[in-house]
């Protein structure tokens, strides 16, 4: 349940409905910087009469002109306890859990009130699309999702309103926090300088290896025999044996037939027992035998360089591609989407239509109007499934249907080029990293301000 709600927030960020359109609907009133005066008595909350004379519900906390009832608090506690037990997380003391959840509910209620004041709304159509994307992510239909919610004890109507609230909260934070974070050019310059300084201290190693593997559940005699084999390999290397030939002859690693070549590796990503020996070597030298859980290793240091040097010479392959995307929806199943793309590919193979024409007719994303053109793509610009399929194509080739979290794609590679990582892309990456750093702190600070401005009154036994 928690994961589904998180998914909704994330998917909201890429939805077609922009936040700016919401704020254009209604100008945001000014928010008082001083604590609110004590409001008039809460209206609209009258516990229903009980024929037994017992109270069915009661107010736990007053938040401005709204209330949090004890039943709401109890329901939240039950939900969190169920989730923590399912994840095998130890439960805190009941009093501590209640206090923390009550404080969280107060903050949420105050933020929802602010959203209402500022005119942030999520209509049913937007909500339906968000829930549809949640179902897609979980590879379910809407009905499957509904059944799962009710099986877990959450009425579907309640689930819908929880998702609506999450989207509203996300939009409010985008307006109140995200949009106000500013990153100056000098901050970007300082960040890049610090990154380069750190990179200059890091070392990349070009390695080759010979591995004499130890089979699982080996006896002491078998382990001794494998060590003797490794020692014989080491002796031959010390007396002038060719490393690549020895690797092809004796190594049990998957890279044996390529001379044991591992390639460039950052030193801080290697096992410490490897790094300790390798950093003592000069290029061309080999390590003593190193024993790991896998077996006996003999490593050769082919070359070394600083990470800064690696960045300076790195060239990145860019791909100019286009695609036809069919999204899975309640009216278009995964099987139907795949079948439809196979039909379109057959038309392309028979030259019955052009890729651009079919993308404009059948594409279901914003690139359809451009004939599916995605422009020049850097590594990492697309999801892994898409990138892997795209990289396997030659210019002019069209893929088979490729499934990703967005739906099913036909991909065509138009052309490729190698280029140094652009300064603009480097600065954009730095700016995004700085924004992420600031965002968490700014969000926490803003939430505390909203809480401090709210009038909060604890009723008896909820202090």
XYZ file of C-alpha atoms in Angstrom, residues 42 44-48 55-63 66-77 98 101-102 105-106 109 457 459 462:
36
model
C -15.009 23.863 15.543
C -19.488 20.622 11.623
C -18.293 17.857 13.958
C -21.033 16.391 16.061
C -20.523 12.794 17.130
C -23.635 10.813 16.262
C -19.276 7.964 22.792
C -18.723 6.533 19.322
C -15.852 8.904 18.470
C -14.146 11.922 19.961
C -11.830 14.752 18.952
C -8.143 14.015 19.478
C -6.694 17.263 18.096
C -8.033 20.516 16.675
C -5.976 21.811 13.750
C -10.563 21.122 11.359
C -10.248 18.141 13.670
C -8.470 14.791 13.849
C -10.624 12.209 15.575
C -9.498 9.370 17.791
C -10.861 6.852 15.308
C -8.680 8.382 12.586
C -5.630 8.108 14.824
C -6.456 4.490 15.701
C -6.901 3.598 12.014
C -3.533 5.163 11.126
C -1.797 3.304 13.957
C 1.067 7.211 18.718
C 1.894 9.466 14.056
C -0.272 12.121 15.654
C -1.181 13.740 10.946
C -1.170 17.301 12.285
C -3.763 18.219 7.941
C -5.212 22.176 20.426
C -7.856 17.405 23.732
C -3.811 13.446 23.610
